[in-house]
Amino acid sequence: MGRWPGGTQERLQEAAIELFTERGYERTTVAEIATRAGMTERTFYNHFADKREVLFPEQDSFIAKVREAVGAAPAEQPPLDAVSAAFIAGSDWFDQRQEAAQRRRRILDAHPDLREREWTKLAALGEAITAALRTRGIPDPAATLTAAVSVAAYQLAAARWLADPRHGTLGHHLHTSFEDLHRTARSW
Amino acid sequence: MGRWPGGTQERLQEAAIELFTERGYERTTVAEIATRAGMTERTFYNHFADKREVLFPEQDSFIAKVREAVGAAPAEQPPLDAVSAAFIAGSDWFDQRQEAAQRRRRILDAHPDLREREWTKLAALGEAITAALRTRGIPDPAATLTAAVSVAAYQLAAARWLADPRHGTLGHHLHTSFEDLHRTARSW
DNA sequence: ACGGTGATTACAGAACCTGTAATCACCGTG
DNA sequence: CACGGTGATTACAGGTTCTGTAATCACCGT
């Protein structure tokens, strides 16, 4: 058990988001984050690989969930539909955290370092989907291309959802984004 | 004029690739790179924003060229074909540097930090293509999705080209990759 | 009371990166 | 040839990120 009753990572994440919003990402040191969370800089690095990682919690488990959901889809379902359904199945989790997602996005957009990390997370998502599609029997290059375009549609949906969260759930935007994708693909 | 007759950046790039291949990326310091190139660590940072950037020379001009080529395509050409043609038009430059590209790729693949930077370069390429397509009158979300899938096809072609450079030029692989894309898209 | 366990801390240090001012090599001009 | 301008390079100082290592701490079962 740790010294603090509540989760240590959550404390650090909250402290980080607070400070990043107050002073900005670059003008906040890891030591300051740790101090506000009531611990030491070294402890921060015991929980996060680096300063950026504090803004990407649970990304790995999200990716794992998507991979599982794609793998568990009905065998006869077309690959793109399987991915779309997998995204939609996990979208409730985000809908319940829209406000936090907005704060996070505002920080991310303001700092190239953080967007850089976001791109690698999306790349990891793409590779996970590729792997899941391959185990479904989809051969390359279809698996790679389908995964890449799925991530693009996912990004599109997330952007729309965050642009105006009252306009619909993430699931709704995912649905329309993948519809847009079908429509666009027909023109290729 | 600089102190050295040849380009300073080229010297640093060569020194960096040498050392990265000898000792690996993490076990090479910026000071060592600069020393081998005959200058100071500070000079390195006068030419490259950070340590990673030394492995991504001319990326910005490449992106600019692609954007221009996409913008200069015939008005009646379908967007995906315009992007494909733009890639192919600039592929000779790479074909003449296949060996260097191989060395570079081997270093990149071995270090997550460098792959992270690569993803942001590809993201920048995608955004440039998106912008070029928009000026061609392609509306969102088609512009975004088309750009994303184009980058995926480009990556696919580059991977194939580097996997076995004797099997064809990059232009050839680009051609077949975009054909694969058409074929795959029909199944969506 | 006592030892085991896992998290936290203290400490030291390398490497990255930046700001600033001085220095240097070169070049055109008087 | 002297001279000043220009742009690149350097010297120097310093903050920040991140890592390794060993000590300490809080808790828990016995």
XYZ file of C-alpha atoms (C1' of nucleotides) in Angstrom:
436
model
C 0.000 0.000 0.000
C 1.155 3.518 -0.689
C 1.386 6.351 1.737
C -1.676 8.049 0.321
C -5.110 6.490 0.530
C -6.237 7.645 -2.920
C -4.371 6.559 -5.996
C -1.021 8.236 -6.382
C -1.229 8.454 -10.132
C -4.585 10.213 -9.983
C -3.170 12.792 -7.579
C -0.270 13.469 -9.893
C -2.520 13.722 -12.906
C -4.806 16.230 -11.217
C -1.891 18.303 -9.992
C -0.361 18.265 -13.452
C -3.550 19.365 -15.198
C -4.035 22.137 -12.664
C -0.528 23.482 -13.106
C -0.505 23.076 -16.874
C -3.711 25.099 -17.065
C -2.381 27.770 -14.714
C 1.149 28.288 -16.023
C 1.344 26.204 -19.148
C 3.195 22.988 -19.812
C 6.706 24.292 -20.320
C 6.625 26.647 -17.379
C 5.747 23.797 -15.046
C 8.472 21.547 -13.704
C 8.006 17.960 -12.690
C 9.160 18.889 -9.199
C 6.291 21.365 -8.923
C 3.758 18.788 -9.989
C 5.052 16.326 -7.439
C 5.095 18.913 -4.691
C 1.500 19.914 -5.300
C 0.555 16.244 -5.199
C 2.417 15.979 -1.904
C 5.370 13.919 -2.966
C 8.792 14.014 -4.525
C 9.944 14.438 -8.070
C 11.437 10.957 -7.955
C 8.070 9.460 -7.100
C 6.601 11.043 -10.197
C 9.077 9.099 -12.294
C 8.190 5.930 -10.433
C 4.685 6.251 -11.870
C 5.203 7.878 -15.256
C 7.941 7.254 -17.739
C 8.331 10.948 -18.471
C 6.701 14.333 -18.041
C 4.412 13.926 -21.047
C 3.053 10.584 -20.015
C 1.076 12.090 -17.135
C -1.424 13.391 -19.676
C -1.982 10.002 -21.306
C -3.346 7.806 -18.554
C -5.135 4.578 -19.376
C -4.200 4.867 -23.029
C -2.655 1.423 -22.974
C -5.747 -0.184 -21.503
C -7.899 1.652 -24.045
C -5.791 0.266 -26.850
C -6.001 -3.202 -25.342
C -9.773 -2.952 -25.122
C -10.086 -1.917 -28.740
C -7.881 -4.781 -29.806
C -9.987 -7.260 -27.855
C -13.248 -5.839 -29.143
C -12.046 -6.052 -32.735
C -10.965 -9.611 -32.166
C -14.287 -10.529 -30.574
C -16.416 -9.194 -33.422
C -18.615 -11.628 -35.389
C -16.617 -13.494 -37.985
C -18.792 -12.414 -40.888
C -18.602 -8.705 -40.030
C -16.634 -6.586 -42.512
C -13.353 -5.372 -41.001
C -14.159 -1.681 -41.038
C -17.484 -2.311 -39.328
C -15.758 -4.404 -36.707
C -13.409 -1.565 -35.857
C -16.194 0.993 -35.895
C -18.265 -1.147 -33.532
C -15.286 -1.606 -31.242
C -14.825 2.154 -30.967
C -18.491 2.770 -30.346
C -18.636 0.054 -27.714
C -16.039 1.860 -25.635
C -17.266 5.388 -26.245
C -19.448 5.656 -23.132
C -16.368 5.880 -20.977
C -15.367 9.063 -22.793
C -18.849 10.557 -22.779
C -18.812 10.493 -19.006
C -15.576 12.464 -19.012
C -16.169 15.030 -21.697
C -15.236 18.000 -19.536
C -11.911 16.499 -18.503
C -11.302 15.570 -22.115
C -11.833 19.185 -23.115
C -9.346 20.505 -20.569
C -6.856 17.896 -21.657
C -7.278 18.700 -25.316
C -6.747 22.391 -24.708
C -3.412 21.624 -23.071
C -2.406 19.181 -25.776
C -3.157 21.586 -28.608
C -0.958 24.256 -27.093
C 2.242 22.222 -26.925
C 3.979 20.426 -29.785
C 5.724 18.084 -27.364
C 2.400 16.756 -26.190
C 0.927 16.455 -29.656
C 3.997 14.498 -30.609
C 3.247 12.017 -27.861
C -0.369 11.890 -28.980
C 0.682 10.873 -32.464
C 2.668 7.946 -31.149
C -0.292 6.854 -29.066
C -2.442 6.947 -32.174
C 0.219 5.035 -34.040
C 0.175 2.391 -31.333
C -3.599 2.259 -31.629
C -3.244 1.736 -35.351
C -0.749 -1.049 -34.898
C -2.982 -2.768 -32.362
C -5.908 -2.650 -34.768
C -3.690 -3.953 -37.537
C -2.703 -6.899 -35.390
C -6.309 -7.595 -34.420
C -7.403 -7.521 -38.053
C -4.622 -9.890 -39.034
C -5.745 -12.422 -36.463
C -9.199 -12.099 -38.012
C -7.699 -13.353 -41.233
C -7.425 -10.006 -42.981
C -4.168 -10.086 -44.932
C -1.784 -7.224 -45.516
C -1.924 -4.658 -46.933
C -5.661 -4.518 -46.225
C -5.119 -4.822 -42.476
C -2.653 -1.934 -42.344
C -4.691 0.341 -44.565
C -7.966 -0.406 -42.827
C -6.412 0.232 -39.436
C -4.910 3.519 -40.584
C -8.142 4.802 -42.008
C -10.008 3.699 -38.889
C -7.732 5.751 -36.697
C -8.298 8.713 -38.977
C -12.059 8.334 -38.667
C -11.699 7.995 -34.921
C -9.718 11.212 -34.738
C -12.307 12.950 -36.856
C -15.087 11.829 -34.541
C -13.172 12.856 -31.439
C -12.477 16.278 -32.897
C -16.132 16.830 -33.709
C -17.215 15.568 -30.334
C -14.884 17.954 -28.524
C -15.689 20.871 -30.796
C -19.254 20.853 -29.522
C -19.990 18.196 -26.945
C -23.664 19.124 -26.693
C -24.145 18.206 -30.311
C -24.095 14.502 -29.584
C -22.284 11.650 -27.922
C -18.949 10.373 -29.077
C -20.731 7.253 -30.261
C -22.931 9.377 -32.490
C -19.965 11.181 -33.986
C -18.161 7.895 -34.517
C -21.159 6.632 -36.410
C -21.327 9.628 -38.724
C -17.561 9.774 -39.179
C -17.418 6.186 -40.378
C -20.365 6.954 -42.639
C -18.395 9.885 -44.031
C -15.521 7.506 -44.564
C -17.669 5.112 -46.565
C -18.977 7.968 -48.655
C -15.498 9.360 -49.260
C -14.023 5.968 -50.066
C -16.594 5.494 -52.771
C -15.058 8.503 -54.566
C -11.558 7.010 -54.640
C 29.968 31.921 -44.808
C 30.713 29.335 -42.196
C 34.065 28.187 -40.998
C 33.827 24.936 -42.902
C 33.724 24.794 -46.693
C 31.181 21.963 -46.872
C 27.755 22.356 -45.365
C 27.789 22.266 -41.598
C 24.511 20.420 -41.329
C 25.711 17.663 -43.649
C 28.816 17.196 -41.521
C 26.722 16.881 -38.394
C 24.324 14.473 -40.048
C 27.117 12.216 -41.227
C 28.809 12.257 -37.849
C 25.507 11.479 -36.159
C 24.702 8.531 -38.415
C 28.193 7.163 -37.937
C 28.018 7.331 -34.171
C 24.432 6.103 -33.980
C 25.409 3.054 -36.007
C 28.514 2.440 -33.930
C 27.204 2.924 -30.395
C 23.489 3.385 -30.775
C 21.380 6.495 -30.394
C 21.104 6.671 -26.606
C 24.747 5.952 -25.986
C 25.768 8.869 -28.193
C 25.804 12.379 -26.793
C 25.263 15.523 -28.783
C 28.691 16.700 -27.680
C 30.257 13.626 -29.273
C 28.454 14.221 -32.539
C 29.609 17.809 -32.622
C 33.182 16.886 -31.757
C 33.379 14.315 -34.533
C 32.051 16.931 -36.926
C 34.737 19.324 -35.682
C 32.614 21.777 -33.761
C 30.902 22.470 -30.483
C 27.739 21.121 -28.943
C 26.276 24.606 -29.049
C 26.757 24.758 -32.810
C 24.754 21.568 -33.167
C 21.826 23.300 -31.551
C 22.264 26.261 -33.850
C 21.445 23.952 -36.752
C 19.006 21.437 -35.265
C 16.241 22.048 -32.800
C 17.095 18.925 -30.843
C 19.038 15.680 -30.975
C 16.363 13.808 -32.924
C 16.060 16.382 -35.640
C 19.483 15.543 -37.068
C 17.971 12.397 -38.554
C 15.163 14.226 -40.322
C 16.865 16.581 -42.724
C 14.959 18.135 -45.604
C 11.696 16.775 -44.298
C 10.180 20.226 -44.339
C 11.150 20.862 -47.926
C 9.823 17.440 -48.882
C 6.501 18.260 -47.300
C 6.457 21.607 -49.057
C 7.147 19.946 -52.392
C 4.326 17.476 -51.918
C 1.962 20.272 -51.022
C 2.922 22.219 -54.136
C 2.655 19.176 -56.369
C -0.787 18.366 -55.055
C -1.859 21.935 -55.592
C -0.462 21.965 -59.131
C -2.287 18.825 -60.234
C -4.871 19.068 -63.072
C -8.175 20.339 -61.793
C -10.150 17.374 -63.047
C -7.853 14.799 -61.415
C -9.417 12.859 -58.535
C -7.868 13.858 -55.209
C -6.307 10.509 -54.405
C -4.685 10.357 -57.828
C -3.344 13.861 -57.372
C -1.635 12.874 -54.141
C -0.348 9.650 -55.596
C 1.112 11.485 -58.563
C 2.712 14.039 -56.269
C 4.459 11.301 -54.325
C 5.632 9.542 -57.439
C 6.922 12.772 -58.939
C 9.287 13.245 -56.010
C 10.302 9.623 -55.621
C 13.452 9.796 -57.765
C 15.193 11.773 -55.087
C 14.758 8.855 -52.694
C 15.718 6.214 -55.215
C 19.102 7.833 -55.566
C 19.600 7.568 -51.812
C 18.293 4.119 -51.029
C 21.377 2.998 -49.158
C 21.365 6.007 -46.869
C 17.654 5.521 -46.373
C 18.279 1.965 -45.239
C 20.868 2.989 -42.685
C 18.592 5.685 -41.418
C 15.639 3.329 -41.133
C 17.640 0.809 -39.179
C 18.503 3.485 -36.636
C 14.951 4.767 -36.485
C 13.453 1.345 -35.917
C 15.713 0.705 -32.959
C 14.712 3.752 -30.921
C 11.206 4.734 -29.824
C 12.249 8.354 -29.431
C 13.087 8.551 -33.101
C 9.996 6.737 -34.237
C 8.015 9.212 -32.197
C 9.540 12.034 -34.145
C 8.831 10.195 -37.366
C 5.153 9.995 -36.522
C 4.944 13.738 -36.061
C 6.671 14.272 -39.386
C 4.106 12.024 -41.020
C 1.361 13.884 -39.217
C 2.732 17.132 -40.596
C 2.786 15.574 -44.051
C -0.844 14.604 -43.624
C -1.824 18.082 -42.552
C -0.002 19.593 -45.505
C -1.843 17.299 -47.883
C -5.117 18.113 -46.178
C -4.487 21.808 -46.700
C -3.548 21.279 -50.342
C -6.684 19.267 -50.972
C -8.827 21.917 -49.343
C -7.427 24.584 -51.647
C -8.355 22.249 -54.501
C -11.943 22.541 -53.368
C -12.179 19.220 -51.567
C -14.293 19.836 -48.488
C -13.876 18.266 -45.087
C -14.090 15.546 -44.020
C -13.015 14.174 -47.406
C -9.810 16.206 -47.390
C -8.733 14.931 -43.973
C -9.600 11.311 -44.674
C -8.017 11.295 -48.100
C -4.842 12.820 -46.740
C -4.664 10.302 -43.915
C -5.107 7.333 -46.190
C -2.559 8.746 -48.602
C 0.049 8.932 -45.896
C -0.745 5.337 -44.965
C -0.239 4.235 -48.553
C 2.976 6.209 -48.717
C 4.272 4.494 -45.598
C 3.329 1.143 -47.031
C 5.233 1.864 -50.212
C 8.267 3.102 -48.338
C 8.301 0.005 -46.148
C 8.152 -2.286 -49.158
C 10.792 -0.319 -50.964
C 13.185 -0.536 -48.041
C 12.412 -4.175 -47.346
C 13.909 -5.097 -50.684
C 15.230 -2.194 -52.716
C 16.173 -4.398 -55.641
C 12.557 -5.335 -56.145
C 11.682 -1.993 -57.697
C 11.859 1.754 -57.419
C 9.961 3.699 -54.810
C 7.782 5.001 -57.608
C 6.868 1.460 -58.520
C 5.950 0.605 -54.949
C 3.935 3.785 -54.637
C 1.995 2.779 -57.718
C 1.143 -0.678 -56.414
C 0.422 0.594 -52.893
C -2.143 3.054 -54.161
C -3.586 0.293 -56.284
C -3.852 -1.847 -53.181
C -5.579 1.035 -51.522
C -8.157 1.266 -54.277
C -8.764 -2.446 -54.077
C -9.086 -2.389 -50.300
C -11.350 0.647 -50.293
C -13.751 -1.158 -52.568
C -14.285 -3.692 -49.773
C -15.287 -1.081 -47.205
C 7.686 -6.571 19.487
C 9.430 -8.014 14.960
C 10.609 -8.877 10.426
C 8.923 -8.647 5.564
C 7.183 -5.983 1.753
C 6.495 -2.403 -1.318
C 6.311 2.458 -1.901
C 8.661 6.689 -1.102
C 12.617 9.464 -0.452
C 17.516 11.405 -0.456
C 21.281 11.981 -3.118
C 24.284 12.197 -6.968
C 24.948 12.804 -11.614
C 24.685 12.579 -16.757
C 22.570 14.518 -20.714
C 19.564 17.759 -23.021
C 18.650 22.328 -24.194
C 18.713 27.560 -23.812
C 20.242 32.442 -23.210
C 23.845 35.650 -23.608
C 27.878 37.780 -24.775
C 32.373 37.339 -26.751
C 35.101 35.806 -30.503
C 36.230 34.534 -35.008
C 36.529 34.331 -40.238
C 35.331 36.506 -44.117
C 34.096 40.290 -47.301
C 33.358 44.727 -49.391
C 34.792 49.449 -49.135
C 37.572 53.516 -48.627
C 46.129 47.760 -46.522
C 43.289 49.143 -42.645
C 38.594 49.022 -41.181
C 34.183 48.102 -39.937
C 30.117 45.086 -40.897
C 28.105 40.519 -41.004
C 27.039 36.059 -39.825
C 28.629 31.839 -37.864
C 30.928 29.784 -34.072
C 32.281 29.518 -29.385
C 32.625 30.004 -24.157
C 30.094 29.994 -20.231
C 26.445 29.503 -16.986
C 22.409 27.458 -15.708
C 17.804 25.099 -15.453
C 15.337 20.890 -16.423
C 14.644 16.211 -17.481
C 15.519 11.638 -16.334
C 18.188 7.629 -14.134
C 20.674 4.679 -10.702
C 21.294 3.426 -6.021
C 20.717 2.904 -1.367
C 18.298 4.296 2.688
C 14.001 5.137 4.874
C 9.266 4.774 5.783
C 4.427 2.918 6.532
C 1.859 -0.896 6.813
C 0.703 -5.774 7.683
C 0.821 -10.419 9.443
C 2.799 -13.263 13.049
